[in-house]
Amino acid sequence: MAVNILGISAYYHDSAACLVRDGEILAAAQQERFSRKKHDADFPVEAIGYCLEEGGLALADLDHVVFYDKPLIKFERLLETYLAYAPSGLRSFLAAMPIWLKEKLLLKSLLHKELAALGDIAAADLPPLLFTRHHQAHAASAFFPSPFERAAVLCMDGVGEWATTSVWLGDGNRLTPQWEIQFPHSLGLLYSAFTYFTGFKVNSGEYKLMGLAPYGEPKYRDLILDHLLSLKDDGTFRMDMRYFNYANGLTMTNRAFDRLFGGPPRRPESPLTQREMDLASSIQSVTEEVVLRLGRTVHRELGVDHLCLAGGVALNCVANGRLLREGPFKEIWVQPAAGDAGGALGAALSVWHQYLDRPRSGADSDRMQGAYLGPSFDNDRIETYLNGAGIPYQRMDDDALMTRLAALLDDEQVIGWFQGRMEFGPRALGGRSIIGDPRSARMQSVMNLKIKYRESFRPFAPAILAERVSDWFAHEGQSPYMLMVAPVAESRRIAMTDDQQRLFGIDKLKVPRSQIPAITHVDYSARLQTVHAETNPRFHRLIAAFAERTGCPLLVNTSFNVRGEPIVGSPEDAYRCFMRTEMDYLVLENCLITKSEQPAQPRDQSWQHTFELD
C-alpha cells in the first residue's frame, strides 16, 4: 500500500504544498501561482488541491500531513527576544502579539480547521499532523532530492525557530545536525538589512541587490566588517545589534546604521545613486566571504566532497558560483525552491526518510525532475479556452513550431513560452518563460522596460544546451536551476576601451561585453541555466533549433510575469500577461498566438507603473 505524505508551508511567506508518494515527489507548487498574490502567505488551499488532484487523492487518503515549522519554539524565541530588548521592543511586541495569540500560537488547531474545510471531513477524521523544525525542513529539501549518497548540508536564511545558519551531515536516509548559529546573528537578515536600506522590499528584493552589486565598488566592505559583523576565520560570526532594529522594532536598521553609512535609507522608487550601488557591492562581497569561509570549515570538519545548500541565502547564485569555483567541494547541489516554499517539500521528505525510516532510491540522480512539479495543460484544454474566448491562434506541430520560433527569435521577437509542467521555486526554467535572442544588444532594455516593467539594470539569464555550456562559459558541470553564476568565456568577450573602463554605475550598462550582450552582466558574468533533454525535451529542442539557425546554443530566459505579479500559472494568466505587455508572440503548448492578430484591448496604463518595488 502506497504511503502519501502532504507537506505544507504557510503563514510566513511563500506558502506552498508538496505531495510525496513512497519517497517520490509527485507534485509541488506555491500558492501565489493560483491566488495571483505575490509571496502569498495564506493557507495554500489551491496548491494543496492541485497536489491532491495530481495524486488522484482525497484529503482523507493521505497517511500524513506535515508542517515545516514548530510555532511554539518560534514563539519562545519571540518572547525571549522581546524580554531581552525590553522596553525598546514594545511597539513591535504589541504589533506581533495579536496575530500570534489569535492564530500562530494555536497553529495546530488552525491547520486542523483549514484541512477539515478543504477535505469536507471532520477534524477527527484527518490524517495525522506532524511538525518538523524549520531548518530540518530546509536541510531535508537540500539533501534527500540531491544526487549524493553522502554530503554536507549548509542551510542559511533569515531565521527559523532559532537557527539562522545550520550545518548537517547527510548520509543515506539520515540527516544529523552538527552545529548552528542562532538569532539574532543572521547572514540572511544582514543582507535583508541592506536590501531595506537601499530601498528594496525585504524578503523579495534581495535578488535586486545582488543584481545591482556589479555596478558599484565594495567601498563599505571594511566598514561592515569593522562595525556590523565580527567574522571569524571559520566563517562563524556575530553581529553588533546596536545598528539593527529587526529584533525589537518595526524596521531593519536604525539611526546608528544611518550615521555609519552617511544618511537615511533610500526612499523606495526614488532614483538609484552610486551610494546604493557601492552598498550593494559591499554587502555582496561580505556575503561571499562568509559563505566561502563556512564552506571551507564544513568541508574540513565533515570530510565530504559534496555540498547541498538550502535556505534563502542559497538563492544568492553569485556566492554559489564562487563557492563552486573557489571552494573545496567537487560538486554543489542547490535546492531550486531554496526559500520557505521548499520547506513543504523538505518536511514531507523528512517524514518519509527519517520519521518512517524509509531508504532513499535513486540517490545518484537529481530527484527534483528539473523542478517541473506543477500543473500542466494539454492542447485540448488550451484550444477550448482560446476558442471560447475568441482568441486567434495557429496550431502547429513541433517540427514546424520550432522552425518558426527559431526564425522569430533570430528576428529579435520576444516570445512568451508556456509549456509542460510549471516550475517549483522562484525561477522560470523553460516551463513559464519569456525568451529572446541573447545576441541582441537591445534585448535587455526591451525586456526590462517594455515587457517586465522593471529596473533597467536587472540582468537576464541564459538558458543554454547543457552539452554546449563550456563553449560559452567558464563552467563545468550542470546548473539546471539557474542558481550558479559563471564568467562568460574569454573567447566570447568584447574588450572594453579605456574610456569605457572609466565609466561608473548604470553607464556601464550601455557597453556590450560579449557576443551575447543580452545576458552578460557588467562584470562579464551570467546566471546559468543548463537545459537538459532528459528533463525538458521541448525547451531543449527549441534552443537546438535556434542554434542550428544561428550557431548560438542559448536563449535569454526570464520569468513569465511582470513586476509585482507572480509567474503565470495557467493559459489564462499567460494570455492576460501577454496582452498587457509588448511581447510579440505567445506559445501555449502547440498554439502560436501573434500579437498583431489579436483584438484590440484597452490599455490599463496604471497596471504597468504602480507596482511596489519588490
Coordinates of C-alpha atoms in Angstrom, one line a residue:
M1 CA 0.0 0.0 0.0
A2 CA 1.5 3.4 -1.1
V3 CA 2.3 6.0 1.6
N4 CA 1.1 9.5 0.7
I5 CA 2.6 12.5 2.6
L6 CA 1.5 16.1 2.2
G7 CA 4.0 18.8 3.2
I8 CA 2.8 22.3 3.9
S9 CA 4.5 25.7 4.4
A10 CA 2.3 28.6 5.3
Y11 CA 1.6 31.8 7.3
Y12 CA 5.0 33.5 7.0
H13 CA 5.8 34.0 3.3
D14 CA 5.7 31.9 0.1
S15 CA 3.1 29.3 1.2
A16 CA 3.4 26.0 -0.7
A17 CA 2.3 22.4 -0.8
C18 CA 4.1 19.2 -1.9
L19 CA 2.9 15.6 -2.3
V20 CA 5.3 12.7 -1.8
R21 CA 4.3 9.1 -2.5
D22 CA 6.7 6.4 -1.4
G23 CA 9.5 8.8 -1.3
E24 CA 8.9 10.1 -4.9
I25 CA 7.9 13.8 -5.4
L26 CA 4.6 13.8 -7.3
A27 CA 3.7 17.4 -7.2
A28 CA 4.8 20.7 -5.6
A29 CA 3.5 24.3 -6.1
Q30 CA 3.4 27.7 -4.5
Q31 CA 0.1 29.2 -3.5
E32 CA 0.9 32.5 -5.2
R33 CA 0.6 30.9 -8.7
F34 CA -3.1 30.2 -8.0
S35 CA -4.1 33.2 -5.9
R36 CA -2.1 35.6 -8.1
K37 CA -0.9 37.3 -4.8
K38 CA 2.9 37.5 -4.9
H39 CA 4.6 35.7 -2.0
D40 CA 1.2 34.7 -0.7
A41 CA 1.5 33.6 2.9
D42 CA -2.1 32.3 3.3
F43 CA -3.0 28.7 3.9
P44 CA -2.3 27.1 0.5
V45 CA -5.8 25.8 -0.3
E46 CA -5.3 25.8 -4.1
A47 CA -1.8 24.4 -4.0
I48 CA -2.9 21.5 -1.8
G49 CA -5.9 21.0 -4.1
Y50 CA -3.6 20.7 -7.1
C51 CA -1.3 18.3 -5.3
L52 CA -4.2 16.0 -4.3
E53 CA -5.6 16.1 -7.9
E54 CA -2.2 15.3 -9.3
G55 CA -2.0 12.3 -7.0
G56 CA -5.6 11.2 -7.6
L57 CA -6.3 11.5 -3.9
A58 CA -8.8 12.9 -1.4
L59 CA -7.5 14.5 1.7
A60 CA -8.7 11.5 3.8
D61 CA -6.5 9.3 1.6
L62 CA -3.3 10.8 3.0
D63 CA -1.2 9.0 5.5
H64 CA 0.5 12.0 7.0
V65 CA 0.3 15.8 6.8
V66 CA 3.4 17.7 8.0
F67 CA 4.1 21.4 8.6
Y68 CA 7.5 22.9 8.0
D69 CA 7.9 24.8 11.3
K70 CA 7.5 24.4 15.0
P71 CA 5.5 27.5 16.0
L72 CA 5.8 27.1 19.8
I73 CA 9.6 27.2 19.6
K74 CA 9.4 30.2 17.4
F75 CA 7.0 31.9 19.9
E76 CA 9.5 31.1 22.6
R77 CA 12.2 32.9 20.6
L78 CA 10.0 36.0 20.1
L79 CA 9.2 36.2 23.8
E80 CA 12.8 35.8 24.8
T81 CA 13.9 38.4 22.3
Y82 CA 11.3 41.0 23.4
L83 CA 12.3 40.4 27.1
A84 CA 16.0 40.8 26.2
Y85 CA 15.3 44.2 24.5
A86 CA 12.6 45.5 26.8
P87 CA 11.3 48.1 26.9
S88 CA 12.5 49.2 23.5
G89 CA 10.7 46.4 21.7
L90 CA 7.2 47.3 23.0
R91 CA 5.9 48.6 19.7
S92 CA 7.0 45.5 17.8
F93 CA 5.7 43.3 20.6
L94 CA 2.2 44.9 20.5
A95 CA 2.1 44.6 16.7
A96 CA 3.0 40.9 16.7
M97 CA 1.2 39.5 19.7
P98 CA -2.4 39.8 18.4
I99 CA -1.6 37.7 15.4
W100 CA 0.3 35.1 17.5
L101 CA -2.4 34.9 20.1
K102 CA -5.2 34.6 17.6
E103 CA -3.6 32.3 15.0
K104 CA 0.0 31.2 15.1
L105 CA 0.2 30.1 18.7
L106 CA -2.9 27.9 18.0
L107 CA -1.5 26.7 14.7
K108 CA -2.3 23.1 15.2
S109 CA -6.0 23.9 15.7
L110 CA -5.9 26.3 12.8
L111 CA -4.4 23.7 10.5
H112 CA -7.0 21.2 11.5
K113 CA -9.7 23.7 10.8
E114 CA -8.4 24.6 7.4
L115 CA -7.7 21.0 6.4
A116 CA -11.1 19.8 7.5
A117 CA -12.8 22.6 5.5
L118 CA -10.7 21.7 2.5
G119 CA -11.4 18.0 2.7
D120 CA -15.0 18.4 3.8
I121 CA -14.4 16.0 6.6
A122 CA -14.5 16.1 10.4
A123 CA -11.3 17.1 12.2
A124 CA -11.3 13.7 13.9
D125 CA -11.0 12.0 10.5
L126 CA -8.0 14.0 9.4
P127 CA -4.7 12.2 8.7
P128 CA -2.0 12.5 11.5
L129 CA -0.5 16.0 11.6
L130 CA 3.3 16.3 12.2
F131 CA 5.7 19.2 12.6
T132 CA 9.4 19.5 11.6
R133 CA 11.8 22.2 12.6
H134 CA 12.3 24.9 10.1
H135 CA 16.0 24.2 9.3
Q136 CA 15.3 20.5 9.4
A137 CA 12.9 21.0 6.5
H138 CA 15.4 23.1 4.7
A139 CA 18.2 20.5 5.2
A140 CA 15.9 17.7 4.0
S141 CA 14.8 19.6 0.9
A142 CA 18.5 20.1 0.1
F143 CA 19.9 16.6 0.8
F144 CA 17.2 14.0 0.1
P145 CA 16.5 15.0 -3.5
S146 CA 20.2 15.5 -4.3
P147 CA 22.2 13.1 -6.3
F148 CA 24.6 12.4 -3.4
E149 CA 24.7 9.4 -1.1
R150 CA 26.7 11.3 1.4
A151 CA 27.1 15.1 1.7
A152 CA 27.4 18.1 3.9
V153 CA 24.4 20.3 4.1
L154 CA 24.5 24.1 4.8
C155 CA 21.3 26.0 5.5
M156 CA 21.4 29.8 5.6
D157 CA 18.3 32.1 5.9
G158 CA 16.8 34.9 7.9
V159 CA 15.7 32.8 10.9
G160 CA 13.7 29.7 11.6
E161 CA 12.7 29.0 15.1
W162 CA 16.2 30.0 16.5
A163 CA 18.7 28.8 13.8
T164 CA 19.9 31.2 11.1
T165 CA 22.7 29.1 9.9
S166 CA 22.9 25.3 10.4
V167 CA 25.2 22.5 9.3
W168 CA 24.1 18.9 8.8
L169 CA 25.7 15.6 7.6
G170 CA 23.5 13.7 5.2
D171 CA 24.2 10.0 4.8
G172 CA 21.8 7.7 3.1
N173 CA 18.4 8.4 4.6
R174 CA 19.7 10.2 7.7
L175 CA 20.4 13.8 8.4
T176 CA 22.4 14.5 11.5
P177 CA 22.7 18.1 12.9
Q178 CA 26.2 19.3 13.5
W179 CA 26.0 22.9 14.8
E180 CA 24.2 26.2 14.2
I181 CA 24.3 29.9 14.5
Q182 CA 21.3 31.4 16.3
F183 CA 19.2 34.5 16.1
P184 CA 19.8 37.5 16.1
H185 CA 23.1 36.8 14.3
S186 CA 21.9 36.1 10.8
L187 CA 23.6 36.4 7.4
G188 CA 20.2 36.4 5.8
L189 CA 18.9 39.3 8.0
L190 CA 22.2 41.2 7.4
Y191 CA 21.6 41.0 3.7
S192 CA 18.0 42.0 4.2
A193 CA 19.0 45.0 6.2
F194 CA 20.9 46.3 3.2
T195 CA 18.0 45.4 1.0
Y196 CA 15.8 47.6 3.2
F197 CA 18.5 50.4 3.4
T198 CA 18.9 50.6 -0.3
G199 CA 15.1 51.0 -0.8
F200 CA 14.1 47.5 -1.9
K201 CA 11.5 45.3 -0.2
V202 CA 12.7 42.7 2.3
N203 CA 12.0 39.1 1.5
S204 CA 11.7 39.8 -2.2
G205 CA 14.2 42.5 -3.2
E206 CA 17.3 40.7 -2.1
Y207 CA 18.0 39.5 -5.7
K208 CA 17.8 43.1 -6.9
L209 CA 20.5 44.0 -4.5
M210 CA 22.6 41.1 -5.9
G211 CA 22.0 42.3 -9.4
L212 CA 22.9 45.9 -8.5
A213 CA 26.2 44.9 -6.9
P214 CA 28.4 44.8 -10.1
Y215 CA 27.6 48.4 -10.8
G216 CA 29.4 49.5 -7.6
E217 CA 32.6 49.2 -5.7
P218 CA 32.9 47.5 -2.3
K219 CA 33.8 50.8 -0.6
Y220 CA 31.9 49.9 2.6
R221 CA 33.2 46.3 3.0
D222 CA 35.7 47.2 5.7
L223 CA 33.1 49.4 7.5
I224 CA 30.7 46.4 7.6
L225 CA 33.4 44.1 8.9
D226 CA 34.7 46.6 11.4
H227 CA 31.3 47.6 12.9
L228 CA 28.5 45.4 11.9
L229 CA 29.9 41.9 11.7
S230 CA 32.6 40.2 13.8
L231 CA 33.7 37.5 11.3
K232 CA 36.0 34.6 12.4
D233 CA 38.3 32.6 10.2
D234 CA 36.0 29.7 10.3
G235 CA 33.1 31.7 8.9
T236 CA 31.1 32.0 12.1
F237 CA 30.1 35.5 13.1
R238 CA 28.3 37.7 15.5
M239 CA 26.5 41.0 14.6
D240 CA 26.6 44.2 16.6
M241 CA 22.9 44.7 17.3
R242 CA 23.3 48.3 18.1
Y243 CA 23.0 49.1 14.4
F244 CA 19.9 47.0 13.7
N245 CA 16.2 47.2 14.6
Y246 CA 14.8 43.9 13.4
A247 CA 15.0 42.2 16.8
N248 CA 13.0 44.8 18.6
G249 CA 11.5 47.2 16.2
L250 CA 9.4 47.6 13.0
T251 CA 12.3 48.4 10.6
M252 CA 15.5 46.5 9.7
T253 CA 18.1 49.3 10.6
N254 CA 18.2 52.3 12.9
R255 CA 19.8 55.7 13.1
A256 CA 23.2 54.4 14.2
F257 CA 23.2 52.4 10.9
D258 CA 22.2 55.7 9.1
R259 CA 25.1 57.6 10.7
L260 CA 27.6 54.8 9.8
F261 CA 26.6 54.9 6.1
G262 CA 26.2 58.6 5.7
G263 CA 22.4 59.1 5.6
P264 CA 19.0 57.6 5.9
P265 CA 17.7 54.7 3.8
R266 CA 16.9 55.3 0.1
R267 CA 13.2 56.1 -0.4
P268 CA 11.6 53.3 -2.4
E269 CA 11.1 54.1 -6.1
S270 CA 13.5 57.1 -5.9
P271 CA 16.5 57.2 -8.3
L272 CA 19.3 54.9 -7.5
T273 CA 22.6 56.6 -6.7
Q274 CA 26.2 55.5 -6.6
R275 CA 25.9 55.0 -2.8
E276 CA 23.3 52.2 -3.3
M277 CA 25.5 50.6 -5.9
D278 CA 28.5 50.7 -3.6
L279 CA 26.5 49.4 -0.7
A280 CA 25.2 46.5 -2.8
S281 CA 28.7 45.7 -3.9
S282 CA 30.0 45.8 -0.3
I283 CA 27.4 43.5 1.3
Q284 CA 27.6 41.1 -1.6
S285 CA 31.4 40.9 -1.1
V286 CA 31.0 40.3 2.6
T287 CA 28.3 37.7 2.0
E288 CA 30.5 35.8 -0.5
E289 CA 33.4 35.8 2.0
V290 CA 31.2 34.4 4.8
V291 CA 29.9 31.7 2.5
L292 CA 33.4 30.8 1.3
R293 CA 34.7 30.5 4.9
L294 CA 31.8 28.5 6.1
G295 CA 32.1 26.1 3.1
R296 CA 35.8 25.5 3.8
T297 CA 35.1 24.9 7.5
V298 CA 32.3 22.4 6.8
H299 CA 34.5 20.6 4.3
R300 CA 37.3 20.3 6.8
E301 CA 35.1 19.2 9.7
L302 CA 33.0 16.7 7.9
G303 CA 35.5 15.4 5.3
V304 CA 33.0 15.1 2.4
D305 CA 33.4 16.1 -1.2
H306 CA 29.8 17.1 -1.9
L307 CA 27.7 20.0 -0.5
C308 CA 23.9 20.7 -0.6
L309 CA 22.5 24.2 0.0
A310 CA 19.1 25.5 1.0
G311 CA 17.6 28.5 2.8
G312 CA 17.0 31.9 1.3
V313 CA 20.8 32.8 1.2
A314 CA 21.2 29.7 -1.1
L315 CA 19.4 31.8 -3.8
N316 CA 22.4 34.1 -3.9
C317 CA 23.7 32.5 -7.1
V318 CA 26.8 34.7 -7.2
A319 CA 28.0 33.4 -3.9
N320 CA 27.1 29.8 -5.0
G321 CA 29.2 30.3 -8.1
R322 CA 32.3 31.4 -6.2
L323 CA 31.9 28.6 -3.7
L324 CA 31.8 26.1 -6.6
R325 CA 34.9 27.6 -8.3
E326 CA 37.0 28.6 -5.3
G327 CA 35.8 26.2 -2.6
P328 CA 36.9 22.7 -1.7
F329 CA 33.9 20.8 -2.9
K330 CA 33.8 18.6 -6.0
E331 CA 30.1 19.2 -6.6
I332 CA 27.4 21.5 -5.1
W333 CA 23.7 20.9 -5.4
V334 CA 21.2 23.7 -4.5
Q335 CA 17.5 23.1 -3.8
P336 CA 15.7 25.1 -6.6
A337 CA 13.0 26.1 -4.1
A338 CA 15.6 27.1 -1.5
G339 CA 13.3 29.5 0.4
D340 CA 10.3 28.8 2.6
A341 CA 8.3 27.2 -0.3
G342 CA 10.8 24.4 -0.4
G343 CA 10.1 23.8 3.3
A344 CA 6.9 22.0 2.3
L345 CA 9.0 19.6 0.2
G346 CA 11.6 19.1 2.9
A347 CA 9.0 18.5 5.6
A348 CA 7.4 15.7 3.5
L349 CA 10.7 14.0 2.7
S350 CA 11.7 14.2 6.4
V351 CA 8.6 12.2 7.3
W352 CA 9.4 9.5 4.7
H353 CA 13.1 9.1 5.3
Q354 CA 13.5 9.9 9.0
Y355 CA 10.2 9.5 10.8
L356 CA 9.3 6.4 8.8
D357 CA 12.9 5.4 8.3
R358 CA 12.5 4.6 4.6
P359 CA 15.6 4.3 2.4
R360 CA 16.4 6.6 -0.5
S361 CA 16.1 5.3 -4.0
G362 CA 17.9 6.8 -7.0
A363 CA 20.3 8.7 -4.8
D364 CA 22.7 9.0 -7.7
S365 CA 20.2 11.1 -9.6
D366 CA 18.5 14.5 -9.2
R367 CA 15.1 13.6 -7.9
M368 CA 13.7 17.1 -8.4
Q369 CA 12.9 16.2 -12.0
G370 CA 14.1 19.6 -13.2
A371 CA 11.8 21.3 -10.7
Y372 CA 8.9 20.7 -13.2
L373 CA 6.4 19.7 -10.5
G374 CA 3.5 22.0 -11.1
P375 CA 0.3 21.9 -13.2
S376 CA 0.3 21.3 -17.0
F377 CA -2.3 22.0 -19.6
D378 CA -2.7 19.9 -22.8
N379 CA -3.5 21.3 -26.2
D380 CA -7.2 20.3 -26.0
R381 CA -7.6 22.3 -22.8
I382 CA -5.8 25.3 -24.3
E383 CA -7.8 25.2 -27.5
T384 CA -11.0 25.0 -25.6
Y385 CA -10.0 28.2 -23.8
L386 CA -8.8 30.0 -26.9
N387 CA -11.8 29.2 -29.0
G388 CA -14.2 30.1 -26.2
A389 CA -12.5 33.4 -25.7
G390 CA -12.4 34.2 -29.5
I391 CA -8.6 34.4 -29.5
P392 CA -6.9 34.0 -32.9
Y393 CA -4.2 31.4 -33.0
Q394 CA -2.4 28.8 -35.2
R395 CA -2.0 25.2 -34.1
M396 CA 1.4 23.8 -35.3
D397 CA 3.2 20.5 -34.8
D398 CA 6.5 20.6 -33.0
D399 CA 8.7 20.4 -36.2
A400 CA 7.0 23.5 -37.8
L401 CA 6.7 25.3 -34.5
M402 CA 10.4 25.1 -33.6
T403 CA 11.5 26.2 -37.0
R404 CA 9.1 29.2 -36.9
L405 CA 10.1 30.2 -33.4
A406 CA 13.9 30.0 -34.2
A407 CA 13.3 32.4 -37.1
L408 CA 11.2 34.8 -34.9
L409 CA 13.9 34.8 -32.2
D410 CA 16.5 35.4 -34.8
D411 CA 14.5 38.5 -35.9
E412 CA 14.6 39.8 -32.3
Q413 CA 11.0 39.0 -31.5
V414 CA 10.1 38.5 -27.8
I415 CA 8.1 35.3 -27.1
G416 CA 6.1 34.1 -24.1
W417 CA 6.8 30.4 -23.7
F418 CA 4.2 28.3 -21.8
Q419 CA 4.5 24.5 -21.9
G420 CA 4.8 21.4 -19.8
R421 CA 4.6 21.4 -16.0
M422 CA 5.0 24.7 -14.1
E423 CA 8.3 25.1 -12.2
F424 CA 8.6 24.8 -8.4
G425 CA 10.6 27.7 -6.9
P426 CA 11.3 31.3 -7.9
R427 CA 12.9 30.6 -11.3
A428 CA 11.3 30.1 -14.7
L429 CA 13.2 27.2 -16.2
G430 CA 11.5 26.8 -19.6
G431 CA 8.0 26.0 -18.5
R432 CA 6.7 29.5 -17.9
S433 CA 9.3 31.7 -19.5
I434 CA 9.8 34.8 -21.7
I435 CA 12.5 34.2 -24.2
G436 CA 14.6 36.3 -26.6
D437 CA 17.8 36.5 -28.6
P438 CA 20.9 36.8 -26.4
R439 CA 23.0 38.3 -29.3
S440 CA 20.7 41.4 -29.4
A441 CA 22.3 44.5 -27.8
R442 CA 18.8 45.9 -27.3
M443 CA 17.2 42.9 -25.8
Q444 CA 17.9 43.6 -22.1
S445 CA 16.5 47.1 -22.2
V446 CA 13.5 46.0 -24.3
M447 CA 12.6 43.1 -22.0
N448 CA 13.1 45.2 -18.8
L449 CA 11.3 48.3 -19.7
K450 CA 8.7 47.2 -22.2
I451 CA 7.8 43.7 -21.1
K452 CA 8.8 43.2 -17.4
Y453 CA 8.2 46.9 -16.5
R454 CA 11.2 46.8 -14.1
E455 CA 14.5 48.5 -13.4
S456 CA 16.9 48.7 -16.4
F457 CA 19.9 47.4 -14.5
R458 CA 18.3 44.0 -13.9
P459 CA 20.3 41.2 -15.6
F460 CA 18.8 38.3 -17.6
A461 CA 19.8 34.7 -17.5
P462 CA 21.0 32.4 -20.4
A463 CA 19.3 29.1 -20.9
I464 CA 22.0 27.0 -22.7
L465 CA 22.1 23.5 -24.1
A466 CA 23.8 21.5 -21.3
E467 CA 26.2 19.9 -23.8
R468 CA 27.5 23.3 -25.0
V469 CA 28.0 25.2 -21.7
S470 CA 31.8 25.0 -21.7
D471 CA 32.0 26.5 -25.2
W472 CA 30.4 29.8 -23.9
F473 CA 31.1 29.9 -20.1
A474 CA 33.9 29.2 -17.7
H475 CA 31.8 26.5 -16.1
E476 CA 32.0 22.7 -15.9
G477 CA 29.0 20.5 -15.0
Q478 CA 25.4 21.2 -14.6
S479 CA 23.4 24.2 -13.4
P480 CA 19.8 23.2 -14.2
Y481 CA 18.1 25.6 -11.7
M482 CA 19.7 28.9 -12.6
L483 CA 21.5 29.0 -9.2
M484 CA 25.1 29.4 -10.3
V485 CA 26.7 32.5 -11.7
A486 CA 29.7 31.8 -14.1
P487 CA 32.0 34.0 -16.1
V488 CA 31.5 34.3 -19.9
A489 CA 34.3 32.5 -21.7
E490 CA 37.2 34.8 -22.6
S491 CA 36.8 33.9 -26.3
R492 CA 33.3 35.3 -26.3
R493 CA 34.1 38.6 -24.6
I494 CA 34.5 42.1 -26.2
A495 CA 37.4 44.1 -24.9
M496 CA 36.5 47.5 -23.4
T497 CA 38.1 50.7 -24.5
D498 CA 39.9 52.9 -22.0
D499 CA 37.0 55.3 -22.0
Q500 CA 34.5 52.5 -21.4
Q501 CA 36.6 51.2 -18.4
R502 CA 36.3 54.6 -16.7
L503 CA 32.5 54.5 -16.7
F504 CA 30.7 54.2 -13.4
G505 CA 27.3 53.0 -12.2
I506 CA 24.5 52.5 -14.7
D507 CA 26.6 54.0 -17.5
K508 CA 28.3 50.6 -17.6
L509 CA 25.1 49.0 -18.8
K510 CA 25.4 50.7 -22.2
V511 CA 28.6 48.9 -23.1
P512 CA 28.3 45.5 -24.8
R513 CA 30.5 43.0 -23.0
S514 CA 30.4 39.9 -25.2
Q515 CA 28.9 38.2 -28.3
I516 CA 25.8 37.6 -26.1
P517 CA 25.3 41.1 -24.6
A518 CA 21.7 40.5 -23.5
I519 CA 22.7 38.0 -20.8
T520 CA 26.2 39.3 -20.0
H521 CA 26.3 41.3 -16.8
V522 CA 28.7 44.3 -16.4
D523 CA 31.3 42.1 -14.6
Y524 CA 31.3 39.6 -17.5
S525 CA 29.2 37.1 -15.6
A526 CA 25.9 35.3 -16.3
R527 CA 23.4 33.3 -14.2
L528 CA 23.4 30.0 -15.9
Q529 CA 20.6 27.5 -16.7
T530 CA 21.8 24.3 -18.3
V531 CA 18.9 22.8 -20.3
H532 CA 18.8 19.0 -20.4
A533 CA 16.9 16.9 -23.0
E534 CA 16.0 14.4 -20.2
T535 CA 14.1 16.9 -18.1
N536 CA 12.7 19.4 -20.6
P537 CA 12.9 18.0 -24.1
R538 CA 10.8 20.6 -25.8
F539 CA 12.7 23.6 -24.4
H540 CA 16.0 21.8 -25.3
R541 CA 14.6 21.2 -28.8
L542 CA 13.7 24.9 -29.2
I543 CA 17.2 26.0 -28.2
A544 CA 18.7 23.4 -30.5
A545 CA 16.6 24.8 -33.4
F546 CA 17.8 28.3 -32.6
A547 CA 21.4 27.0 -32.5
E548 CA 21.1 25.3 -35.9
R549 CA 19.9 28.5 -37.4
T550 CA 22.2 31.0 -35.7
G551 CA 25.1 29.0 -34.2
C552 CA 24.2 30.3 -30.8
P553 CA 23.1 27.5 -28.4
L554 CA 21.4 29.6 -25.8
L555 CA 18.4 32.0 -25.3
V556 CA 17.5 34.8 -22.9
N557 CA 15.2 33.2 -20.3
T558 CA 13.3 35.3 -17.8
S559 CA 10.2 34.5 -15.8
F560 CA 6.8 34.9 -17.5
N561 CA 5.4 37.7 -15.3
V562 CA 5.7 41.5 -14.8
R563 CA 7.0 43.3 -11.8
G564 CA 4.6 42.8 -8.8
E565 CA 2.9 39.7 -10.1
P566 CA 3.8 36.0 -9.6
I567 CA 4.9 33.9 -12.5
V568 CA 1.9 32.9 -14.7
G569 CA 0.3 29.6 -13.7
S570 CA -2.5 29.0 -16.3
P571 CA -3.1 29.7 -20.0
E572 CA -5.5 32.5 -19.0
D573 CA -2.8 34.1 -16.8
A574 CA -0.3 33.8 -19.7
Y575 CA -2.6 35.4 -22.3
R576 CA -3.5 38.2 -19.9
C577 CA 0.1 39.0 -19.2
F578 CA 0.9 38.7 -23.0
M579 CA -1.7 41.3 -23.9
R580 CA -0.7 43.7 -21.2
T581 CA 2.9 43.8 -22.3
E582 CA 4.8 44.4 -25.6
M583 CA 5.6 40.7 -26.2
D584 CA 5.4 39.8 -29.9
Y585 CA 4.2 36.2 -29.7
L586 CA 2.8 33.7 -27.2
V587 CA 3.2 30.0 -27.3
L588 CA 0.8 27.9 -25.4
E589 CA 2.0 24.3 -26.0
N590 CA 1.5 23.9 -29.8
C591 CA -0.7 27.0 -30.2
L592 CA 1.1 30.1 -31.6
I593 CA -0.6 33.5 -30.9
T594 CA 0.5 36.6 -32.8
K595 CA 0.1 40.0 -31.0
S596 CA -0.7 41.8 -34.2
E597 CA -3.6 39.5 -34.9
Q598 CA -5.3 40.0 -31.5
P599 CA -8.5 42.0 -31.0
A600 CA -7.7 45.5 -29.6
Q601 CA -8.0 45.7 -25.9
P602 CA -8.0 48.9 -23.7
R603 CA -4.5 49.5 -22.3
D604 CA -4.5 49.8 -18.5
Q605 CA -1.5 52.1 -18.1
S606 CA -1.8 52.3 -14.3
W607 CA -1.3 48.5 -14.2
Q608 CA 2.2 48.9 -15.7
H609 CA 3.6 51.6 -13.4
T610 CA 2.1 51.3 -9.9
F611 CA 3.7 48.1 -8.6
E612 CA 5.6 48.2 -5.4
L613 CA 9.3 47.9 -5.9
D614 CA 9.5 44.3 -4.6

